[in-house]
Amino acid sequence: MNKFQSLRGFNDVLPADAPAWRHLLRTADEVFAAYGYAEVRLPLLEQTELFKRSIGEATDVVEKEMFSFQDREGDSLTLRPEATASLVRLGLEHGLLHNQQQRLWTWGPMFRHERPQAGRYRQFHQLDIEAYGLAGPDIDVELIAVSARLFRTLGLSGLTLELNSLGGPDTRAAYRAALVAFLEKHEAHLDADSQRRLRSNPLRVLDSKVPATQAVVKDAPVITEHLDAESRVHFEGMQKGLFDLGIAFTVNPRIVRGLDYYTRGVFEWTTTQLGAQGTVCAGGRYDGLVEQLGGTPTPAVGWALGVERLLMLMKAQNAPVPGYSPQVYVCSLGEAAEREAARRIEILRDALPALRLILNAGGGKLPVQLKRADRSGATLALILGEAEAAKGVIQVKSLRENTPQTECAWPELPARLSALLSPN
Ligand code: ATP
Ligand code: MG
């Protein structure tokens, strides 16, 4: 029979990698809560139309990356490629957005039918944080500060922050005209997608990954020269705010972001340590999106972080990850001792609920059980033979140091273990 394999671009997370995932998510949870952001959880499937209308028809995501299908009722559904559209849908559906301020975050798998490579998958995960009802630039700065603190708390360094402003509708119109005039002169050197987008959605051409197109775009006019007055004030405010917090950045007028809904301030955190997939976190403002999806005009800003890319960076920088391996392995020999151990260990777990302890299962002679204990990564073995069972004691043996084995009465065991095991 054929062996099953996971789908291309869909990854498993094995026990050895899970602690880093858990550490990243726990740290993010703590940092987001510290700034007053509330968690929401979103479904993985939505109506296809939600993404078409928000992300934009002439984007890579909608044109070629969505996992869309018809369900049994003939409705077109899509595995979410990102969280913002769903978050706005949630906010509108539950009345969280009208005349309110909301600080929200979520996380989970996203799906895009891309060419899988290191740092680019078909199922990947994003941490996503967004604020609604706040026009900024103070909140734009806060959101960037949250990301900077997350990186710092994880022990990461060397990430670069790049900013740009895409302006409001006036900026877009003026810039669009200047950009089209420039691109038309170089049309022959653009890739086919970009030639098409030159008419449908010219800003997207700036986001092309095709080297020949990138070479043309290098000399294109820059959007920051066309900023409307309000967007200029907003952009300056962002820069001042970041300066006040000591968060270094550079302005990069080439950043347009891959989704159509962005306006005004946009930013990316990049690293040179991950090769071509160097953008770890990206976001910006999308003041028109709520209205576009049927709500009243509501300013909004947020970012999404690629979890797999951040984990790769943590690995590359050897960022510390707390271990979650068991601390104690309990060996018991013979039926009477096994039953005694099972009963006593449940009582021990009442006393030390956080203790990570494996109770040997499936019998075995002492050397076999000790080998399992060693492989488990535990620091201590507890050994219960028939003699110990009769006497109401247990042997405490270090698996990592050459110290003598000692006897301990069950009532004293919680205190003894707490003293022997490091708080980690
Ligand atoms: P890229 O330019 O790398 O394709 P993007 O502009 O499509 O990124 P966003 O939609 O802004 O990315 O998503 C935010 C972040 O999510 C990215 O900066 C990246 O870290 C991560 N990300 C996006 N697509 C993928 C993917 N296919 N696999 C892994 N991570 C991804
Ligand atoms: Mg992309």
CSV table of C-alpha atoms and ligand atoms in Angstrom, one decimal:
chain,number,residue,atom,x,y,z
A,1,MET,CA,0.0,0.0,0.0
A,2,ASN,CA,1.2,3.5,-0.7
A,3,LYS,CA,2.4,5.4,2.3
A,4,PHE,CA,0.6,8.7,3.0
A,5,GLN,CA,2.6,11.9,3.0
A,6,SER,CA,1.7,15.4,4.1
A,7,LEU,CA,0.8,17.7,1.2
A,8,ARG,CA,3.5,19.9,-0.3
A,9,GLY,CA,3.9,23.1,1.7
A,10,PHE,CA,1.9,21.6,4.6
A,11,ASN,CA,4.2,21.0,7.6
A,12,ASP,CA,4.1,18.8,10.7
A,13,VAL,CA,5.4,20.2,14.0
A,14,LEU,CA,7.3,17.4,15.8
A,15,PRO,CA,7.9,17.2,19.5
A,16,ALA,CA,11.5,18.6,19.2
A,17,ASP,CA,10.1,21.8,17.6
A,18,ALA,CA,7.0,22.3,19.7
A,19,PRO,CA,8.6,24.0,22.7
A,20,ALA,CA,9.8,26.9,20.4
A,21,TRP,CA,6.3,27.3,19.0
A,22,ARG,CA,4.8,27.2,22.5
A,23,HIS,CA,7.4,29.7,23.8
A,24,LEU,CA,6.7,32.1,20.9
A,25,LEU,CA,3.0,32.0,21.4
A,26,ARG,CA,3.1,32.3,25.1
A,27,THR,CA,5.4,35.2,24.9
A,28,ALA,CA,3.2,36.9,22.3
A,29,ASP,CA,0.1,36.3,24.4
A,30,GLU,CA,1.9,38.0,27.4
A,31,VAL,CA,3.2,40.9,25.4
A,32,PHE,CA,-0.2,41.5,23.7
A,33,ALA,CA,-2.1,41.3,27.0
A,34,ALA,CA,0.4,43.7,28.6
A,35,TYR,CA,-0.7,46.4,26.0
A,36,GLY,CA,-4.4,45.6,26.6
A,37,TYR,CA,-5.1,43.7,23.4
A,38,ALA,CA,-7.9,41.0,23.6
A,39,GLU,CA,-7.7,37.7,21.8
A,40,VAL,CA,-10.3,36.6,19.3
A,41,ARG,CA,-10.5,33.3,17.4
A,42,LEU,CA,-11.7,33.1,13.8
A,43,PRO,CA,-12.9,30.3,11.6
A,44,LEU,CA,-10.6,29.0,8.9
A,45,LEU,CA,-13.2,29.0,6.2
A,46,GLU,CA,-15.0,32.1,4.9
A,47,GLN,CA,-17.0,33.1,1.8
A,48,THR,CA,-14.6,33.6,-1.1
A,49,GLU,CA,-16.2,37.0,-1.8
A,50,LEU,CA,-15.0,38.3,1.6
A,51,PHE,CA,-11.3,38.0,0.5
A,52,LYS,CA,-11.9,39.2,-3.1
A,53,ARG,CA,-13.6,42.3,-1.9
A,54,SER,CA,-11.0,43.2,0.8
A,55,ILE,CA,-7.6,41.9,-0.5
A,56,GLY,CA,-8.3,43.1,-4.0
A,57,GLU,CA,-9.0,41.2,-7.2
A,58,ALA,CA,-5.7,42.1,-8.9
A,59,THR,CA,-3.4,40.9,-6.2
A,60,ASP,CA,-1.2,37.8,-6.2
A,61,VAL,CA,-3.2,36.4,-3.2
A,62,VAL,CA,-6.6,36.6,-4.9
A,63,GLU,CA,-5.5,35.9,-8.5
A,64,LYS,CA,-3.4,32.8,-7.9
A,65,GLU,CA,-2.9,31.9,-4.2
A,66,MET,CA,-6.3,31.1,-2.7
A,67,PHE,CA,-7.5,27.7,-1.8
A,68,SER,CA,-11.1,28.1,-2.9
A,69,PHE,CA,-13.6,25.4,-3.6
A,70,GLN,CA,-17.4,24.9,-3.9
A,71,ASP,CA,-19.0,23.1,-1.0
A,72,ARG,CA,-22.0,20.7,-1.3
A,73,GLU,CA,-24.5,23.6,-1.5
A,74,GLY,CA,-22.5,25.1,-4.4
A,75,ASP,CA,-21.2,28.1,-2.3
A,76,SER,CA,-17.7,29.3,-3.0
A,77,LEU,CA,-15.6,29.0,0.1
A,78,THR,CA,-11.9,29.8,0.7
A,79,LEU,CA,-9.4,28.8,3.4
A,80,ARG,CA,-8.4,32.1,4.8
A,81,PRO,CA,-5.2,33.5,3.3
A,82,GLU,CA,-4.9,36.1,6.0
A,83,ALA,CA,-6.8,37.2,9.1
A,84,THR,CA,-7.7,40.9,8.6
A,85,ALA,CA,-10.7,40.4,6.3
A,86,SER,CA,-12.1,37.9,8.8
A,87,LEU,CA,-11.4,40.1,11.7
A,88,VAL,CA,-13.3,43.0,10.1
A,89,ARG,CA,-16.1,40.5,9.3
A,90,LEU,CA,-16.2,39.5,12.9
A,91,GLY,CA,-16.2,43.1,14.1
A,92,LEU,CA,-19.1,44.0,11.9
A,93,GLU,CA,-21.1,40.9,12.6
A,94,HIS,CA,-20.8,41.3,16.4
A,95,GLY,CA,-21.1,45.1,16.5
A,96,LEU,CA,-17.6,45.7,17.9
A,97,LEU,CA,-16.5,48.4,15.5
A,98,HIS,CA,-19.1,51.2,15.3
A,99,ASN,CA,-18.0,54.2,17.4
A,100,GLN,CA,-15.7,52.0,19.4
A,101,GLN,CA,-12.0,51.5,20.0
A,102,GLN,CA,-10.8,47.9,19.8
A,103,ARG,CA,-7.4,46.4,20.4
A,104,LEU,CA,-7.6,42.8,19.1
A,105,TRP,CA,-5.2,40.0,18.3
A,106,THR,CA,-5.5,36.5,16.9
A,107,TRP,CA,-3.3,33.8,15.5
A,108,GLY,CA,-3.5,30.6,13.5
A,109,PRO,CA,-2.9,28.9,10.2
A,110,MET,CA,-3.3,30.7,6.9
A,111,PHE,CA,-3.4,29.1,3.4
A,112,ARG,CA,-1.8,30.3,0.2
A,113,HIS,CA,-1.1,28.2,-2.9
A,114,GLU,CA,2.4,29.4,-3.4
A,115,ARG,CA,5.6,27.6,-4.5
A,116,PRO,CA,6.9,26.1,-1.3
A,117,GLN,CA,10.4,26.9,-0.3
A,118,ALA,CA,12.3,27.7,2.9
A,119,GLY,CA,10.2,30.3,4.8
A,120,ARG,CA,7.3,30.0,2.3
A,121,TYR,CA,4.6,27.4,2.7
A,122,ARG,CA,1.0,26.7,1.7
A,123,GLN,CA,-0.1,26.4,5.3
A,124,PHE,CA,1.7,28.8,7.4
A,125,HIS,CA,0.9,30.6,10.6
A,126,GLN,CA,0.5,34.3,11.5
A,127,LEU,CA,0.3,36.2,14.7
A,128,ASP,CA,-2.0,39.1,13.9
A,129,ILE,CA,-2.7,42.3,16.0
A,130,GLU,CA,-5.0,45.1,15.0
A,131,ALA,CA,-6.6,48.3,16.4
A,132,TYR,CA,-9.9,49.8,15.3
A,133,GLY,CA,-11.5,53.2,15.8
A,134,LEU,CA,-8.1,54.9,16.2
A,135,ALA,CA,-6.8,57.3,13.5
A,136,GLY,CA,-3.2,57.4,14.7
A,137,PRO,CA,-0.4,58.0,14.4
A,138,ASP,CA,0.0,57.2,18.2
A,139,ILE,CA,-1.6,53.8,17.7
A,140,ASP,CA,0.5,53.0,14.6
A,141,VAL,CA,3.5,53.6,16.8
A,142,GLU,CA,2.1,51.5,19.7
A,143,LEU,CA,1.6,48.6,17.3
A,144,ILE,CA,5.2,48.8,16.1
A,145,ALA,CA,6.4,49.1,19.7
A,146,VAL,CA,4.5,45.9,20.5
A,147,SER,CA,6.3,44.1,17.7
A,148,ALA,CA,9.7,45.5,18.8
A,149,ARG,CA,9.0,44.3,22.4
A,150,LEU,CA,8.0,40.9,21.2
A,151,PHE,CA,11.3,40.5,19.4
A,152,ARG,CA,13.3,41.8,22.4
A,153,THR,CA,11.5,39.6,24.8
A,154,LEU,CA,12.3,36.6,22.6
A,155,GLY,CA,15.9,37.6,22.7
A,156,LEU,CA,16.1,38.5,19.0
A,157,SER,CA,18.2,41.3,17.5
A,158,GLY,CA,19.2,42.6,14.1
A,159,LEU,CA,15.8,43.2,12.7
A,160,THR,CA,15.3,46.2,10.5
A,161,LEU,CA,12.2,48.4,10.4
A,162,GLU,CA,11.3,50.0,7.1
A,163,LEU,CA,8.4,52.5,6.8
A,164,ASN,CA,6.5,54.0,4.0
A,165,SER,CA,3.3,55.9,3.5
A,166,LEU,CA,0.8,55.1,0.8
A,167,GLY,CA,-1.3,58.2,1.5
A,168,GLY,CA,-5.0,58.5,1.2
A,169,PRO,CA,-7.2,58.4,-2.0
A,170,ASP,CA,-5.8,61.7,-3.3
A,171,THR,CA,-2.3,60.5,-3.1
A,172,ARG,CA,-3.1,57.3,-4.8
A,173,ALA,CA,-4.8,59.1,-7.8
A,174,ALA,CA,-1.8,61.5,-8.3
A,175,TYR,CA,0.8,58.8,-7.8
A,176,ARG,CA,-1.0,56.4,-10.0
A,177,ALA,CA,-0.9,58.8,-12.9
A,178,ALA,CA,2.8,59.5,-12.4
A,179,LEU,CA,3.6,55.8,-12.0
A,180,VAL,CA,1.6,54.7,-15.1
A,181,ALA,CA,3.3,57.4,-17.2
A,182,PHE,CA,6.7,56.0,-16.1
A,183,LEU,CA,5.8,52.3,-16.5
A,184,GLU,CA,4.3,52.8,-19.9
A,185,LYS,CA,7.7,53.9,-21.1
A,186,HIS,CA,9.3,50.6,-19.9
A,187,GLU,CA,6.3,48.3,-20.7
A,188,ALA,CA,8.3,46.0,-22.9
A,189,HIS,CA,10.6,45.1,-20.0
A,190,LEU,CA,7.8,44.2,-17.6
A,191,ASP,CA,6.6,40.6,-17.0
A,192,ALA,CA,3.2,39.6,-18.3
A,193,ASP,CA,1.4,40.0,-15.0
A,194,SER,CA,2.8,43.4,-14.5
A,195,GLN,CA,1.8,44.5,-18.0
A,196,ARG,CA,-1.7,43.5,-17.3
A,197,ARG,CA,-1.7,45.2,-13.9
A,198,LEU,CA,-0.3,48.4,-15.4
A,199,ARG,CA,-3.9,48.9,-16.5
A,200,SER,CA,-5.9,47.2,-13.7
A,201,ASN,CA,-3.8,48.0,-10.6
A,202,PRO,CA,-0.5,49.7,-11.3
A,203,LEU,CA,0.7,50.0,-7.7
A,204,ARG,CA,0.9,46.2,-7.6
A,205,VAL,CA,3.7,46.3,-10.2
A,206,LEU,CA,5.9,47.8,-7.5
A,207,ASP,CA,5.3,44.6,-5.5
A,208,SER,CA,6.4,42.2,-8.3
A,209,LYS,CA,9.0,39.6,-7.4
A,210,VAL,CA,10.2,39.2,-11.0
A,211,PRO,CA,13.8,40.5,-11.3
A,212,ALA,CA,13.4,42.2,-14.7
A,213,THR,CA,10.3,44.1,-13.4
A,214,GLN,CA,12.1,45.0,-10.2
A,215,ALA,CA,15.0,46.5,-12.2
A,216,VAL,CA,12.5,48.8,-14.0
A,217,VAL,CA,10.7,49.7,-10.8
A,218,LYS,CA,13.9,50.7,-9.1
A,219,ASP,CA,13.8,54.1,-11.0
A,220,ALA,CA,10.0,54.6,-10.7
A,221,PRO,CA,8.7,57.8,-9.1
A,222,VAL,CA,8.2,57.4,-5.4
A,223,ILE,CA,4.8,57.8,-3.6
A,224,THR,CA,6.1,59.8,-0.7
A,225,GLU,CA,6.6,62.7,-3.2
A,226,HIS,CA,2.8,62.7,-3.8
A,227,LEU,CA,1.5,62.6,-0.2
A,228,ASP,CA,-1.6,64.6,0.6
A,229,ALA,CA,-1.2,67.0,3.5
A,230,GLU,CA,-3.0,64.8,6.1
A,231,SER,CA,-1.1,61.7,5.2
A,232,ARG,CA,2.1,63.7,5.4
A,233,VAL,CA,1.2,64.9,9.0
A,234,HIS,CA,0.4,61.3,9.9
A,235,PHE,CA,3.6,59.9,8.5
A,236,GLU,CA,5.7,62.6,10.3
A,237,GLY,CA,3.8,61.8,13.5
A,238,MET,CA,4.7,58.1,13.1
A,239,GLN,CA,8.3,58.9,12.6
A,240,LYS,CA,8.4,61.3,15.6
A,241,GLY,CA,6.7,58.7,17.8
A,242,LEU,CA,9.2,56.0,16.9
A,243,PHE,CA,12.0,58.4,17.4
A,244,ASP,CA,10.7,59.1,21.0
A,245,LEU,CA,10.6,55.4,21.8
A,246,GLY,CA,14.1,54.8,20.4
A,247,ILE,CA,12.9,52.5,17.7
A,248,ALA,CA,15.2,52.8,14.7
A,249,PHE,CA,13.7,52.8,11.2
A,250,THR,CA,14.5,53.7,7.6
A,251,VAL,CA,12.0,55.1,5.1
A,252,ASN,CA,11.7,52.9,2.1
A,253,PRO,CA,9.3,54.3,-0.6
A,254,ARG,CA,9.2,51.0,-2.4
A,255,ILE,CA,7.1,49.2,0.2
A,256,VAL,CA,3.6,48.9,-1.1
A,257,ARG,CA,2.5,45.6,0.6
A,258,GLY,CA,0.8,42.7,-1.2
A,259,LEU,CA,-2.8,43.5,-0.3
A,260,ASP,CA,-4.9,46.3,-1.8
A,261,TYR,CA,-6.5,47.6,1.3
A,262,TYR,CA,-3.5,49.5,2.8
A,263,THR,CA,-3.5,53.3,3.2
A,264,ARG,CA,-1.1,55.7,4.8
A,265,GLY,CA,1.6,54.2,7.0
A,266,VAL,CA,2.9,50.8,6.1
A,267,PHE,CA,5.9,49.0,7.5
A,268,GLU,CA,8.0,45.8,7.3
A,269,TRP,CA,10.4,44.2,9.7
A,270,THR,CA,13.1,42.4,7.8
A,271,THR,CA,16.2,40.4,8.5
A,272,THR,CA,19.1,39.4,6.3
A,273,GLN,CA,19.4,36.1,8.1
A,274,LEU,CA,16.7,34.2,6.3
A,275,GLY,CA,17.7,34.6,2.6
A,276,ALA,CA,15.0,35.6,0.2
A,277,GLN,CA,12.2,35.2,2.7
A,278,GLY,CA,13.5,38.0,4.9
A,279,THR,CA,10.2,39.8,5.8
A,280,VAL,CA,9.2,38.6,9.2
A,281,CYS,CA,6.4,41.0,10.1
A,282,ALA,CA,4.5,43.4,8.0
A,283,GLY,CA,1.5,45.7,8.4
A,284,GLY,CA,0.0,49.1,8.1
A,285,ARG,CA,-3.1,51.2,8.1
A,286,TYR,CA,-6.3,50.3,6.2
A,287,ASP,CA,-8.8,53.0,7.0
A,288,GLY,CA,-11.1,52.2,4.1
A,289,LEU,CA,-11.5,48.5,4.7
A,290,VAL,CA,-14.4,48.5,7.2
A,291,GLU,CA,-16.5,50.7,5.0
A,292,GLN,CA,-15.5,48.6,2.0
A,293,LEU,CA,-16.9,45.5,3.8
A,294,GLY,CA,-20.2,47.3,4.6
A,295,GLY,CA,-19.5,49.1,7.9
A,296,THR,CA,-19.3,52.8,8.7
A,297,PRO,CA,-15.9,54.4,8.0
A,298,THR,CA,-13.6,53.2,10.8
A,299,PRO,CA,-9.8,53.8,11.0
A,300,ALA,CA,-7.9,50.6,11.4
A,301,VAL,CA,-4.2,49.5,11.6
A,302,GLY,CA,-2.5,46.2,12.2
A,303,TRP,CA,0.3,43.8,11.5
A,304,ALA,CA,0.8,40.2,10.8
A,305,LEU,CA,3.9,38.2,11.7
A,306,GLY,CA,5.1,35.0,9.9
A,307,VAL,CA,5.4,32.5,12.8
A,308,GLU,CA,7.6,30.0,10.8
A,309,ARG,CA,9.9,32.8,9.7
A,310,LEU,CA,10.3,34.1,13.3
A,311,LEU,CA,11.0,30.5,14.5
A,312,MET,CA,13.7,30.2,11.9
A,313,LEU,CA,15.2,33.4,13.1
A,314,MET,CA,15.0,32.2,16.7
A,315,LYS,CA,16.9,29.1,15.7
A,316,ALA,CA,19.5,31.1,13.6
A,317,GLN,CA,20.1,33.4,16.6
A,318,ASN,CA,20.1,30.6,19.2
A,319,ALA,CA,17.3,32.4,21.1
A,320,PRO,CA,16.7,30.7,24.4
A,321,VAL,CA,13.6,28.4,24.5
A,322,PRO,CA,12.5,27.0,27.9
A,323,GLY,CA,12.4,23.2,27.9
A,324,TYR,CA,9.3,21.2,28.4
A,325,SER,CA,10.8,17.8,28.8
A,326,PRO,CA,9.8,15.7,31.8
A,327,GLN,CA,11.6,16.4,35.1
A,328,VAL,CA,10.9,13.0,36.8
A,329,TYR,CA,10.5,9.4,35.6
A,330,VAL,CA,9.0,6.9,38.0
A,331,CYS,CA,10.1,3.3,37.8
A,332,SER,CA,8.2,0.6,39.6
A,333,LEU,CA,8.9,-3.1,39.9
A,334,GLY,CA,6.3,-5.7,40.4
A,335,GLU,CA,2.5,-5.5,40.6
A,336,ALA,CA,2.3,-4.3,44.2
A,337,ALA,CA,4.8,-1.5,43.6
A,338,GLU,CA,3.1,-0.5,40.3
A,339,ARG,CA,-0.3,-0.1,42.0
A,340,GLU,CA,1.3,1.8,45.0
A,341,ALA,CA,3.2,4.1,42.6
A,342,ALA,CA,0.1,4.8,40.5
A,343,ARG,CA,-1.9,5.8,43.6
A,344,ARG,CA,0.8,7.8,45.3
A,345,ILE,CA,1.8,9.7,42.2
A,346,GLU,CA,-1.7,11.0,41.7
A,347,ILE,CA,-1.4,12.4,45.3
A,348,LEU,CA,2.0,13.8,44.4
A,349,ARG,CA,0.5,15.5,41.4
A,350,ASP,CA,-2.1,17.2,43.7
A,351,ALA,CA,0.8,18.6,45.7
A,352,LEU,CA,3.0,19.6,42.7
A,353,PRO,CA,0.6,20.3,39.8
A,354,ALA,CA,3.3,21.8,37.6
A,355,LEU,CA,5.7,18.9,38.0
A,356,ARG,CA,6.4,17.2,34.7
A,357,LEU,CA,6.5,13.5,35.6
A,358,ILE,CA,6.2,10.3,33.6
A,359,LEU,CA,5.0,7.2,35.3
A,360,ASN,CA,6.5,4.1,33.7
A,361,ALA,CA,3.9,2.1,31.8
A,362,GLY,CA,4.2,-1.3,30.2
A,363,GLY,CA,6.4,-2.9,33.0
A,364,GLY,CA,10.0,-3.9,32.3
A,365,LYS,CA,13.0,-4.7,34.3
A,366,LEU,CA,14.8,-1.9,36.2
A,367,PRO,CA,17.6,-1.4,33.5
A,368,VAL,CA,15.0,-1.1,30.8
A,369,GLN,CA,12.9,1.4,32.9
A,370,LEU,CA,16.1,3.4,33.7
A,371,LYS,CA,16.9,3.5,30.0
A,372,ARG,CA,13.5,4.9,29.2
A,373,ALA,CA,14.0,7.4,32.1
A,374,ASP,CA,17.3,8.5,30.6
A,375,ARG,CA,15.8,8.9,27.1
A,376,SER,CA,12.8,10.9,28.4
A,377,GLY,CA,15.3,13.7,29.3
A,378,ALA,CA,14.2,13.6,33.0
A,379,THR,CA,16.6,14.9,35.7
A,380,LEU,CA,15.5,12.4,38.4
A,381,ALA,CA,14.3,8.9,38.6
A,382,LEU,CA,12.1,7.7,41.4
A,383,ILE,CA,12.3,3.9,42.0
A,384,LEU,CA,9.8,1.9,43.8
A,385,GLY,CA,10.5,-1.9,44.4
A,386,GLU,CA,8.6,-4.3,46.6
A,387,ALA,CA,10.8,-3.4,49.6
A,388,GLU,CA,10.1,0.3,49.2
A,389,ALA,CA,6.4,-0.3,48.7
A,390,ALA,CA,6.2,-2.3,52.0
A,391,LYS,CA,8.2,0.4,53.8
A,392,GLY,CA,6.3,3.5,52.5
A,393,VAL,CA,9.4,5.0,50.9
A,394,ILE,CA,10.8,5.6,47.4
A,395,GLN,CA,14.4,5.8,46.1
A,396,VAL,CA,15.5,9.1,44.5
A,397,LYS,CA,18.2,8.8,41.9
A,398,SER,CA,19.8,11.5,39.9
A,399,LEU,CA,20.0,10.7,36.2
A,400,ARG,CA,22.4,13.4,35.3
A,401,GLU,CA,24.8,13.7,38.2
A,402,ASN,CA,26.9,11.2,40.0
A,403,THR,CA,25.3,11.6,43.4
A,404,PRO,CA,24.3,8.8,45.7
A,405,GLN,CA,20.8,7.5,45.5
A,406,THR,CA,18.7,8.4,48.6
A,407,GLU,CA,15.6,7.1,50.3
A,408,CYS,CA,12.6,9.4,50.8
A,409,ALA,CA,9.3,8.9,52.7
A,410,TRP,CA,6.3,9.8,50.5
A,411,PRO,CA,5.1,12.7,52.7
A,412,GLU,CA,8.5,14.4,52.4
A,413,LEU,CA,8.7,13.8,48.6
A,414,PRO,CA,7.1,17.1,47.4
A,415,ALA,CA,9.6,19.2,49.4
A,416,ARG,CA,12.5,17.0,48.3
A,417,LEU,CA,11.6,17.3,44.6
A,418,SER,CA,11.1,21.0,44.8
A,419,ALA,CA,14.6,21.4,46.3
A,420,LEU,CA,16.3,19.1,43.8
A,421,LEU,CA,14.7,20.4,40.6
A,422,SER,CA,15.5,23.8,39.2
A,423,PRO,CA,12.5,26.1,38.8
A,424,ASN,CA,12.7,25.7,35.1
B,1,ATP,P1,5.8,37.9,0.9
B,1,ATP,O1,6.2,39.2,0.2
B,1,ATP,O2,7.0,37.3,1.6
B,1,ATP,O3,5.1,37.0,0.0
B,1,ATP,P2,3.4,39.0,1.9
B,1,ATP,O4,3.5,40.4,1.6
B,1,ATP,O5,2.6,38.1,1.0
B,1,ATP,O6,4.8,38.4,2.1
B,1,ATP,P3,1.7,39.3,4.2
B,1,ATP,O7,0.5,39.0,3.5
B,1,ATP,O8,1.9,40.7,4.6
B,1,ATP,O9,2.9,38.8,3.4
B,1,ATP,O10,1.9,38.4,5.5
B,1,ATP,C1,2.6,38.9,6.6
B,1,ATP,C2,3.7,37.9,6.9
B,1,ATP,O11,3.3,36.6,6.9
B,1,ATP,C3,4.9,38.0,6.0
B,1,ATP,O12,5.7,39.0,6.3
B,1,ATP,C4,5.6,36.7,6.2
B,1,ATP,O13,6.4,36.7,7.4
B,1,ATP,C5,4.4,35.7,6.5
B,1,ATP,N1,4.1,35.0,5.3
B,1,ATP,C6,3.3,35.4,4.2
B,1,ATP,N2,3.2,34.4,3.3
B,1,ATP,C7,3.8,33.3,3.8
B,1,ATP,C8,4.0,32.0,3.4
B,1,ATP,N3,3.5,31.5,2.2
B,1,ATP,N4,4.7,31.1,4.2
B,1,ATP,C9,5.3,31.6,5.3
B,1,ATP,N5,5.1,32.8,5.8
B,1,ATP,C10,4.4,33.7,5.1
B,2,MG,MG,3.1,36.9,-0.6
